[in-house]
mmCIF file of C-alpha atoms and ligand atoms in Angstrom:
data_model
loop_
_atom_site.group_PDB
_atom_site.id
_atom_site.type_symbol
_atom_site.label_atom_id
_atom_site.label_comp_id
_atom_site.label_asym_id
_atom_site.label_seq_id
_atom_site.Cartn_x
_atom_site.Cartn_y
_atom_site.Cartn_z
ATOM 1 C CA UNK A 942 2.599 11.275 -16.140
ATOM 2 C CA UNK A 943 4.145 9.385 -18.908
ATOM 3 C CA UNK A 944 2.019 6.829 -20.131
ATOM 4 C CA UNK A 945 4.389 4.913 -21.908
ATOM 5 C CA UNK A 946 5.892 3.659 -18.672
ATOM 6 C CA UNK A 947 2.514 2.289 -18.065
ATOM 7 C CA UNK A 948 1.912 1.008 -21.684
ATOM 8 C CA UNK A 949 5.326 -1.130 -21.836
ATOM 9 C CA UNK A 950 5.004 -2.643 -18.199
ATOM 10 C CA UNK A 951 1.598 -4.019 -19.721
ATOM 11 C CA UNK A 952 2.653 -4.719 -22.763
ATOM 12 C CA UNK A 953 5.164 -6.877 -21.623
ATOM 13 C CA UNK A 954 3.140 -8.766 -18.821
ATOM 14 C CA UNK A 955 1.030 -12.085 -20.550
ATOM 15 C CA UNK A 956 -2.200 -12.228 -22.079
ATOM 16 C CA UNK A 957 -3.059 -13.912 -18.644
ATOM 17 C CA UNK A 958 -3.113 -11.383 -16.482
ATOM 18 C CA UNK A 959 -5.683 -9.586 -18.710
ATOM 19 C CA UNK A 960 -8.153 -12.311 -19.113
ATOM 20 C CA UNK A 961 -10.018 -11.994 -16.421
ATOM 21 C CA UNK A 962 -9.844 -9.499 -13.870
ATOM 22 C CA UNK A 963 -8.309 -9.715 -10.532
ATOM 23 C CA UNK A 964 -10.915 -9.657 -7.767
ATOM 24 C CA UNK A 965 -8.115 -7.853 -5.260
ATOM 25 C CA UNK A 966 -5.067 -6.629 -5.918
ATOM 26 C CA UNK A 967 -2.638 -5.705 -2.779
ATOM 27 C CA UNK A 968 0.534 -3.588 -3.029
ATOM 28 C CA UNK A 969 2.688 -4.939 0.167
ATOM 29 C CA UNK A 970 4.800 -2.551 2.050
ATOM 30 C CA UNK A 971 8.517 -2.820 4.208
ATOM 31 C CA UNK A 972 8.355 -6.179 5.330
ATOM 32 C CA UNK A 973 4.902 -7.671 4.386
ATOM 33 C CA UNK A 974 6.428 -9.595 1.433
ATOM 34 C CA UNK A 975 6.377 -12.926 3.178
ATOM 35 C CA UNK A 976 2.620 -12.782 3.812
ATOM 36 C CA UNK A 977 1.146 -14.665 0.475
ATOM 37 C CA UNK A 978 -0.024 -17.979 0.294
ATOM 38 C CA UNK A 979 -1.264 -19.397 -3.021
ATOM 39 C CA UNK A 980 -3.215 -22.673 -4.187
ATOM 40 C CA UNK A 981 -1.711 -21.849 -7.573
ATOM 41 C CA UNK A 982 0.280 -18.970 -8.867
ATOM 42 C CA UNK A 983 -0.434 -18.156 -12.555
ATOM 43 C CA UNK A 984 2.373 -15.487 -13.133
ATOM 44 C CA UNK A 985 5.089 -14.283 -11.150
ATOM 45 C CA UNK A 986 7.708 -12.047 -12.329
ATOM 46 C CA UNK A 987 10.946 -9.963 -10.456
ATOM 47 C CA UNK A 988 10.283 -6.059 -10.944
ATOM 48 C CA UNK A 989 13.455 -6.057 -12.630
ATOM 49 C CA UNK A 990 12.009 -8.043 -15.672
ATOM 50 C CA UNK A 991 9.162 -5.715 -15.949
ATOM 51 C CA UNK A 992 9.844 -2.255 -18.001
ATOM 52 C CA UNK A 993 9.278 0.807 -15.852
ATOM 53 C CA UNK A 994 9.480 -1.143 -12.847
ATOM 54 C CA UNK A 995 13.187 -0.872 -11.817
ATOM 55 C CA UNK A 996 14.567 -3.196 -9.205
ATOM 56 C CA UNK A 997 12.769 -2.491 -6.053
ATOM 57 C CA UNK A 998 15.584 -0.535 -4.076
ATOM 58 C CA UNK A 999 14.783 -0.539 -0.576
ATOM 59 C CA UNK A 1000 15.821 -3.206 2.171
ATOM 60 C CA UNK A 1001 12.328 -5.444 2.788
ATOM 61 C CA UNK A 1002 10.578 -4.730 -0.226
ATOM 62 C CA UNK A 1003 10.701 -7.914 -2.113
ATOM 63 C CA UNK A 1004 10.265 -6.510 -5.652
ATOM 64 C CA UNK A 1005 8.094 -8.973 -7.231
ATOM 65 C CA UNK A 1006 4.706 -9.476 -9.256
ATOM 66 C CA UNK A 1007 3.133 -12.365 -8.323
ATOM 67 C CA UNK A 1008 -0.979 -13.541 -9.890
ATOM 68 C CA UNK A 1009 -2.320 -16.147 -8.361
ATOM 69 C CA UNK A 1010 -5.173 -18.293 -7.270
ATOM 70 C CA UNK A 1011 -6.325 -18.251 -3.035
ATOM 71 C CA UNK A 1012 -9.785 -19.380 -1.759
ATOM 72 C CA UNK A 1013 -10.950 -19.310 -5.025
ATOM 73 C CA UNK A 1014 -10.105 -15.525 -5.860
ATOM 74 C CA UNK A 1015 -7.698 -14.127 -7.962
ATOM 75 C CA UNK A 1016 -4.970 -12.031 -6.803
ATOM 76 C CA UNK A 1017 -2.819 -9.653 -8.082
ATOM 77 C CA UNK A 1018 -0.182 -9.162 -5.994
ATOM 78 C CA UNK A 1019 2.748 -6.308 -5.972
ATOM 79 C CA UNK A 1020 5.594 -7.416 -3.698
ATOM 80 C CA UNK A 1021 7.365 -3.881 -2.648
ATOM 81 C CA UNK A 1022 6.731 -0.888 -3.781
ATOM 82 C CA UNK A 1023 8.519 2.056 -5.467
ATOM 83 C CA UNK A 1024 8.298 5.054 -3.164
ATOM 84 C CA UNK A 1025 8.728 8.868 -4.026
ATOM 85 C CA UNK A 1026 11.650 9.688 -2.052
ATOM 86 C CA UNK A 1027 13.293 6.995 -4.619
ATOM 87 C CA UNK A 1028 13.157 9.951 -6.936
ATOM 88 C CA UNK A 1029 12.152 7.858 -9.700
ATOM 89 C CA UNK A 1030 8.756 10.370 -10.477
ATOM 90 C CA UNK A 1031 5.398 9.165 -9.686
ATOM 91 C CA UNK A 1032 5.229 6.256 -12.717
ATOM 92 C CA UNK A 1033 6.430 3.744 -11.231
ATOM 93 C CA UNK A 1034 5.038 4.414 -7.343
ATOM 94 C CA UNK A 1035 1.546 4.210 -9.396
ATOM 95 C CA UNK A 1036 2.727 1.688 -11.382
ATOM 96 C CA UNK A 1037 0.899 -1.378 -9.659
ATOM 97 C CA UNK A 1038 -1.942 0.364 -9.756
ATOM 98 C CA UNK A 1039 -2.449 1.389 -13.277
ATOM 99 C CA UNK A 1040 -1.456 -2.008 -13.930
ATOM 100 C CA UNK A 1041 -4.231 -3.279 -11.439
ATOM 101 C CA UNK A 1042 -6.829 -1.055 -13.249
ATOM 102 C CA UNK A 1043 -6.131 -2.045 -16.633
ATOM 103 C CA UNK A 1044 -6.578 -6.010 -15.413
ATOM 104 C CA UNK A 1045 -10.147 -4.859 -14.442
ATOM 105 C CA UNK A 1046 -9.052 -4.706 -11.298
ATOM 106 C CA UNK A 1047 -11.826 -2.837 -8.582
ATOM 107 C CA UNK A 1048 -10.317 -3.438 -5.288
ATOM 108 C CA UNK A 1049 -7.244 -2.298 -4.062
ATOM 109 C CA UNK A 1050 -5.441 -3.691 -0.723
ATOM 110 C CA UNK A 1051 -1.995 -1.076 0.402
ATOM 111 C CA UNK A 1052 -0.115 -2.506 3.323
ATOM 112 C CA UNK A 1053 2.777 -0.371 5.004
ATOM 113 C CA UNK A 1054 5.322 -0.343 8.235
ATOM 114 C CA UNK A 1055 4.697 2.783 9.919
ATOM 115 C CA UNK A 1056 5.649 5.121 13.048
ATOM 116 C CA UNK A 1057 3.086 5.315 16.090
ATOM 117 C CA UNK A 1058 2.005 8.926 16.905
ATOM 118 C CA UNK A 1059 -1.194 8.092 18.851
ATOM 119 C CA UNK A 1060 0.168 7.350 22.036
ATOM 120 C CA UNK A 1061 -2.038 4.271 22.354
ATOM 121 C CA UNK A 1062 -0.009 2.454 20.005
ATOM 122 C CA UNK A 1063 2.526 0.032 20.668
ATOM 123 C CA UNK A 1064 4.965 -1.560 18.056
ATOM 124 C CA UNK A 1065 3.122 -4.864 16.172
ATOM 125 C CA UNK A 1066 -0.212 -3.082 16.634
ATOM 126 C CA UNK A 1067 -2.312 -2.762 13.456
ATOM 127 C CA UNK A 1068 -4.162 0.341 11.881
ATOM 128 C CA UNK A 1069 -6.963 0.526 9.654
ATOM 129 C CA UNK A 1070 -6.606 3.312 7.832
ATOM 130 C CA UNK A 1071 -9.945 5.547 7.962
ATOM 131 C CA UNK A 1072 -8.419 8.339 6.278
ATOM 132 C CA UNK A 1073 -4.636 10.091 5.619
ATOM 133 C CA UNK A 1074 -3.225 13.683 5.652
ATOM 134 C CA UNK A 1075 -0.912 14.502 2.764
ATOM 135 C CA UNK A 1076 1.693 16.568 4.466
ATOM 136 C CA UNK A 1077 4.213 16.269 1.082
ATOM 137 C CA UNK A 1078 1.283 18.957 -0.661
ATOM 138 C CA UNK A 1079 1.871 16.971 -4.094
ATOM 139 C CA UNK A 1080 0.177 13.537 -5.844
ATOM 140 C CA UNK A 1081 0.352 11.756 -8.636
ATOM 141 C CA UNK A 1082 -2.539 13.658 -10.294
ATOM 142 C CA UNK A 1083 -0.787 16.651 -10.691
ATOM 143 C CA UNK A 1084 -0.193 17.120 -14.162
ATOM 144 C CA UNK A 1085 -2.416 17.056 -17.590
ATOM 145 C CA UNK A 1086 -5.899 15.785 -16.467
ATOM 146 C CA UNK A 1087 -6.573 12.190 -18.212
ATOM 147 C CA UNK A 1088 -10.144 11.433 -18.075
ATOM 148 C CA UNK A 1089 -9.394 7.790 -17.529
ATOM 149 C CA UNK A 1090 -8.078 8.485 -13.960
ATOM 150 C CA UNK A 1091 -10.860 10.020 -13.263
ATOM 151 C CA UNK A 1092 -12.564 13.286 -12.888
ATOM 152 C CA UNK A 1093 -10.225 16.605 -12.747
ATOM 153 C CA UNK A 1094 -10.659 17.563 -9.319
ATOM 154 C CA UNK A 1095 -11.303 13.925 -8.391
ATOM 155 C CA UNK A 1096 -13.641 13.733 -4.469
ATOM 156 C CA UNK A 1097 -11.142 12.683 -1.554
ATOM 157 C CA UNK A 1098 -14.114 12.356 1.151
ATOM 158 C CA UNK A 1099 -14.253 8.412 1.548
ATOM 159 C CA UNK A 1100 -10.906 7.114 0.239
ATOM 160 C CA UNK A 1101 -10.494 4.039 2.633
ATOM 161 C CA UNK A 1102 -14.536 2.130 1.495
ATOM 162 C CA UNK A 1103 -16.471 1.352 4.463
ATOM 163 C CA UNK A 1104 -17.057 -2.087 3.559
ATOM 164 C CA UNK A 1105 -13.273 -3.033 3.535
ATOM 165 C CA UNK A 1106 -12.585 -1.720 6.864
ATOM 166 C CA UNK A 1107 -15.380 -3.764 8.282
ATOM 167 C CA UNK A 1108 -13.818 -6.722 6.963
ATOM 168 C CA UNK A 1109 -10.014 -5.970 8.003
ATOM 169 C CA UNK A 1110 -11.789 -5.280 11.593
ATOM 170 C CA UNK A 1111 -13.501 -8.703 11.761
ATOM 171 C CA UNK A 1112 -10.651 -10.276 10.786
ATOM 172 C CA UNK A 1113 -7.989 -8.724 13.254
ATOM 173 C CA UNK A 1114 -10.608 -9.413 16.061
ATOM 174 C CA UNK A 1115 -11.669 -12.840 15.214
ATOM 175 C CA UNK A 1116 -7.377 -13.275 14.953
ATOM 176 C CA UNK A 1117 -7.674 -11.760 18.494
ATOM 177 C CA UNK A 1118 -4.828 -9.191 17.029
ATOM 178 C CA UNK A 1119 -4.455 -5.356 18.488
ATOM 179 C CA UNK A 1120 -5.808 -3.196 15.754
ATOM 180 C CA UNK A 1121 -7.537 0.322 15.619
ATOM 181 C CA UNK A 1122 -9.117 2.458 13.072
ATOM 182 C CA UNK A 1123 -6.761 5.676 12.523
ATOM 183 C CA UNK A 1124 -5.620 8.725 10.106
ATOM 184 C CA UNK A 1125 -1.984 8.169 8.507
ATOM 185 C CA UNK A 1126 0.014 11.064 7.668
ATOM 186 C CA UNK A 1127 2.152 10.934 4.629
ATOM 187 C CA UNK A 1128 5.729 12.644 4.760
ATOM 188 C CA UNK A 1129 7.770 12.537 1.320
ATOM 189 C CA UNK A 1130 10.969 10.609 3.506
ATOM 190 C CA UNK A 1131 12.923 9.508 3.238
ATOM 191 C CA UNK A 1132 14.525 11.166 6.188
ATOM 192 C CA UNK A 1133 12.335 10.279 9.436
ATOM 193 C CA UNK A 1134 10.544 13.211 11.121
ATOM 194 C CA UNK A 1135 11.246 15.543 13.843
ATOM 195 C CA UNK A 1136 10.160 15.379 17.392
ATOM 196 C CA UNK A 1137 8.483 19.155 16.650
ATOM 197 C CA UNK A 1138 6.822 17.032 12.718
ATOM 198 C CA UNK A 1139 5.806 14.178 14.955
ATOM 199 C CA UNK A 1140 3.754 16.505 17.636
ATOM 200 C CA UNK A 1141 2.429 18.325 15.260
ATOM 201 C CA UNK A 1142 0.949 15.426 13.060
ATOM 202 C CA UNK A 1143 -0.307 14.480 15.934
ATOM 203 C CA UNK A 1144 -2.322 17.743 16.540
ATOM 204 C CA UNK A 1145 -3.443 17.544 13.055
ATOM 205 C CA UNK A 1146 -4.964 14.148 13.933
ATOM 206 C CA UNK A 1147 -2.644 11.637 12.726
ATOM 207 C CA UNK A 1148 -2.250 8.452 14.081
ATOM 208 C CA UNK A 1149 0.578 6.918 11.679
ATOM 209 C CA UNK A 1150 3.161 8.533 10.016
ATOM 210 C CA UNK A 1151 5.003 7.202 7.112
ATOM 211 C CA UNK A 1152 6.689 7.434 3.411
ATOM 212 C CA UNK A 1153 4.194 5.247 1.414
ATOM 213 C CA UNK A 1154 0.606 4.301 0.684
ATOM 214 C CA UNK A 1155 -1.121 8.005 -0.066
ATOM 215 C CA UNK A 1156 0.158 8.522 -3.491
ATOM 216 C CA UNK A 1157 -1.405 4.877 -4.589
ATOM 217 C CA UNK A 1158 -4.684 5.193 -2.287
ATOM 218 C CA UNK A 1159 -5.184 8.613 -3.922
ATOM 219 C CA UNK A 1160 -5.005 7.412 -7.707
ATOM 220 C CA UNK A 1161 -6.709 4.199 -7.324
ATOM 221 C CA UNK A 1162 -9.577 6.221 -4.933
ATOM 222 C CA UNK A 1163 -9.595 8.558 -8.207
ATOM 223 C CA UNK A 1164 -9.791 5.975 -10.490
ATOM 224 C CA UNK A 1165 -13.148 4.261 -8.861
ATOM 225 C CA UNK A 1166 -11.078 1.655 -6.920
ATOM 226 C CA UNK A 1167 -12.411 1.003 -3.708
ATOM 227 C CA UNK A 1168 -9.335 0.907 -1.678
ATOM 228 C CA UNK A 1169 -8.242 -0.631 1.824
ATOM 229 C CA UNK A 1170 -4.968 0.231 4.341
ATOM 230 C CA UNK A 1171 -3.169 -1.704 6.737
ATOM 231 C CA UNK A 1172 -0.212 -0.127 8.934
ATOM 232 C CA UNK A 1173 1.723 -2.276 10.942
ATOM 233 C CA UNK A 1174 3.017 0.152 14.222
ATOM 234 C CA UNK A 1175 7.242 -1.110 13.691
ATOM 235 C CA UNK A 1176 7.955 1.780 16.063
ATOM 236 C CA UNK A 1177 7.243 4.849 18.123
ATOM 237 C CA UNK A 1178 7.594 7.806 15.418
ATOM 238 C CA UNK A 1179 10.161 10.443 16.702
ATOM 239 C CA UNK A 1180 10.305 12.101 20.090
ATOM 240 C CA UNK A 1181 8.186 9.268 21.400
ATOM 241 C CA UNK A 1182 10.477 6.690 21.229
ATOM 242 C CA UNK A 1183 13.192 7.038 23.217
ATOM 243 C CA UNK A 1184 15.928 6.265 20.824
ATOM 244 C CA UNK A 1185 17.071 7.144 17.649
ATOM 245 C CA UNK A 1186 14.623 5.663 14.697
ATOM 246 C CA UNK A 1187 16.200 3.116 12.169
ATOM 247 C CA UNK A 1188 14.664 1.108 9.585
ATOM 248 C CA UNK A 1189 16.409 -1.873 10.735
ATOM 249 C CA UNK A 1190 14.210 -1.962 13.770
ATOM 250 C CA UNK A 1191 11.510 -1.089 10.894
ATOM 251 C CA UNK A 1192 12.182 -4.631 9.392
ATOM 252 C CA UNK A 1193 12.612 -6.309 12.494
ATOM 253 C CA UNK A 1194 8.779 -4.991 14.352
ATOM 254 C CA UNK A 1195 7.604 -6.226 10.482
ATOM 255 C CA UNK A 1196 9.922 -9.698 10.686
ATOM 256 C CA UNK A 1197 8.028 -10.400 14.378
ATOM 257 C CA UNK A 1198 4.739 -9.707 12.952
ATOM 258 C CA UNK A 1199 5.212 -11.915 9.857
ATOM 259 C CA UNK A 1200 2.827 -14.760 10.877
ATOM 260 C CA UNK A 1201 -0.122 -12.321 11.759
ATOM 261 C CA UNK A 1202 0.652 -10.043 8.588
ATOM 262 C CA UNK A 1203 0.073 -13.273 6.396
ATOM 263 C CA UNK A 1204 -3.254 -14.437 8.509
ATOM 264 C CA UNK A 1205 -4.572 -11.026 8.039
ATOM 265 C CA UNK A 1206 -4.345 -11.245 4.612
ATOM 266 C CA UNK A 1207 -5.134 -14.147 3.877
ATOM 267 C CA UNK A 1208 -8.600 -14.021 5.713
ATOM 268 C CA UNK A 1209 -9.081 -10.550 4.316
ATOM 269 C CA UNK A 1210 -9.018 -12.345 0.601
ATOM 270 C CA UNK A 1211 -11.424 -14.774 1.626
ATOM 271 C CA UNK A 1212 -13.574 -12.570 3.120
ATOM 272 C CA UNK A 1213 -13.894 -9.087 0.839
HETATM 273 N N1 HPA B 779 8.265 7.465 10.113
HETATM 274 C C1 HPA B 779 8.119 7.405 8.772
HETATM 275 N N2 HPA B 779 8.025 6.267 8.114
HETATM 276 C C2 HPA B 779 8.087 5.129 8.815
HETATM 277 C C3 HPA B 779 8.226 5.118 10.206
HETATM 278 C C4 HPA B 779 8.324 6.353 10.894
HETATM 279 O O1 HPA B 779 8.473 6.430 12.129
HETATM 280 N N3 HPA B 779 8.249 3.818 10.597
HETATM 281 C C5 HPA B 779 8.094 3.080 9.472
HETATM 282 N N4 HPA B 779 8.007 3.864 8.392
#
């Protein structure tokens, strides 16, 4: 990867955000950029101001940086991500990251819309991830090892901590919300899958599918960041649903869900 991306997005970010490190930071996926609420917000930028960023191109993601104060924790919050379908290279999908690691940053909340496969699931149900299958084959680790991501061959055993998914689980039960523990396949998008894709994810034992959250779960998990998931269900992946797929109804399962996205969150920050 090209480190100077990463060097120029920090460069130009203030001296604040590196004073004192960030006790979460969350990346928030289609639709989950309404679900922040701060006592006081110490930075906040568009991702168009910050170098390496680009404008955040997809329809939902909000495209903004936002630090701030909530319950007495500091947050570092990335408003929409980059994905890599965008087919901007993996810089600036791991750009929040990096960024998150050099603020000191240890814990990592990733957020994301994504398709049911486990026929259990019904659209505004929530998933935990417990652990993902990379069907795209490639991550943002390929490439000249640097020893400050981590070991070479870096352990992929216990990605999503324990401890994390104990406190999304209290909090979606205490919020009385539907929410399971599951295993989120990762396809490279940004076409939707197949019927024959979808079945056999779901033989592989996926419970989620979608375009996101791997490649920045893998290099913060590599880095030492311990590292939580949240998939809202917006739909019925392919062949399950009945009709064709559409990220309109994407943004619309996420718009529905807004007020129990932002509770979740908010009682996750008090309580990790
Ligand atoms: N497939 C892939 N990505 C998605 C889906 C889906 O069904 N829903 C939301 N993101």
């Amino acid at each position: 990867m090209n480190c100077m991306i990463f060097d120029k997005a920090a460069d130009f970010l203030p001296d604040e955000c590196f004073s004192k490190p960030p006790d979460l930071a969350i990346i928030l996926g289609s639709g989950w950029g309404e679900s922040l609420t701060s006592d006081r917000t110490l930075v906040n930028f568009s991702y168009s101001d910050i170098p390496g960023f680009g404008a955040a191109t997809v329809v939902g993601h909000a495209g903004e940086f936002k630090l701030y104060e909530r319950a007495g924790k500091r947050i570092a919050a990335f408003c929409g991500r980059r994905h890599w379908y965008e087919g901007v290279g993996w810089e600036t999908v791991v750009l929040p990251v990096e960024l998150a690691r050099r603020m000191g940053c240890g814990k990592l909340l990733l957020t994301n819309a994504s398709g049911g496969i486990n026929p259990a699931l019904r659209p505004g149900d929530l998933v935990i991830l417990k652990d993902h299958i990379n069907t795209v084959g490639i991550n943002p680790l390929i490439g000249p090892h640097n020893p400050v991501w981590g070991p070479r061959f870096p352990d992929m055993s216990d990605v999503y901590t324990q401890h994390l998914r104990d406190v999304l689980h209290a909090v979606a039960n205490r919020r009385g919300l539907r929410v399971m523990e599951g295993i989120y396949a990762f396809t490279a998008g940004p076409v939707f899958e197949t019927p024959a894709e979808i079945r056999a994810y779901g033989r592989m034992g996926a419970d989620v599918v979608g375009m996101s959250t791997v490649p920045e779960a893998v290099f913060a998990h590599a880095c030492g960041m311990k590292v939580a998931g949240v998939a809202l269900v917006s739909n019925l992946a392919a062949g399950i649903s009945s009709k064709p797929l559409c990220h309109e109804e994407v943004l619309e399962a996420t718009s529905v869900a807004k007020n129990l996205m932002a509770g979740l969150i908010d009682e996750f920050i008090a309580r990790c």
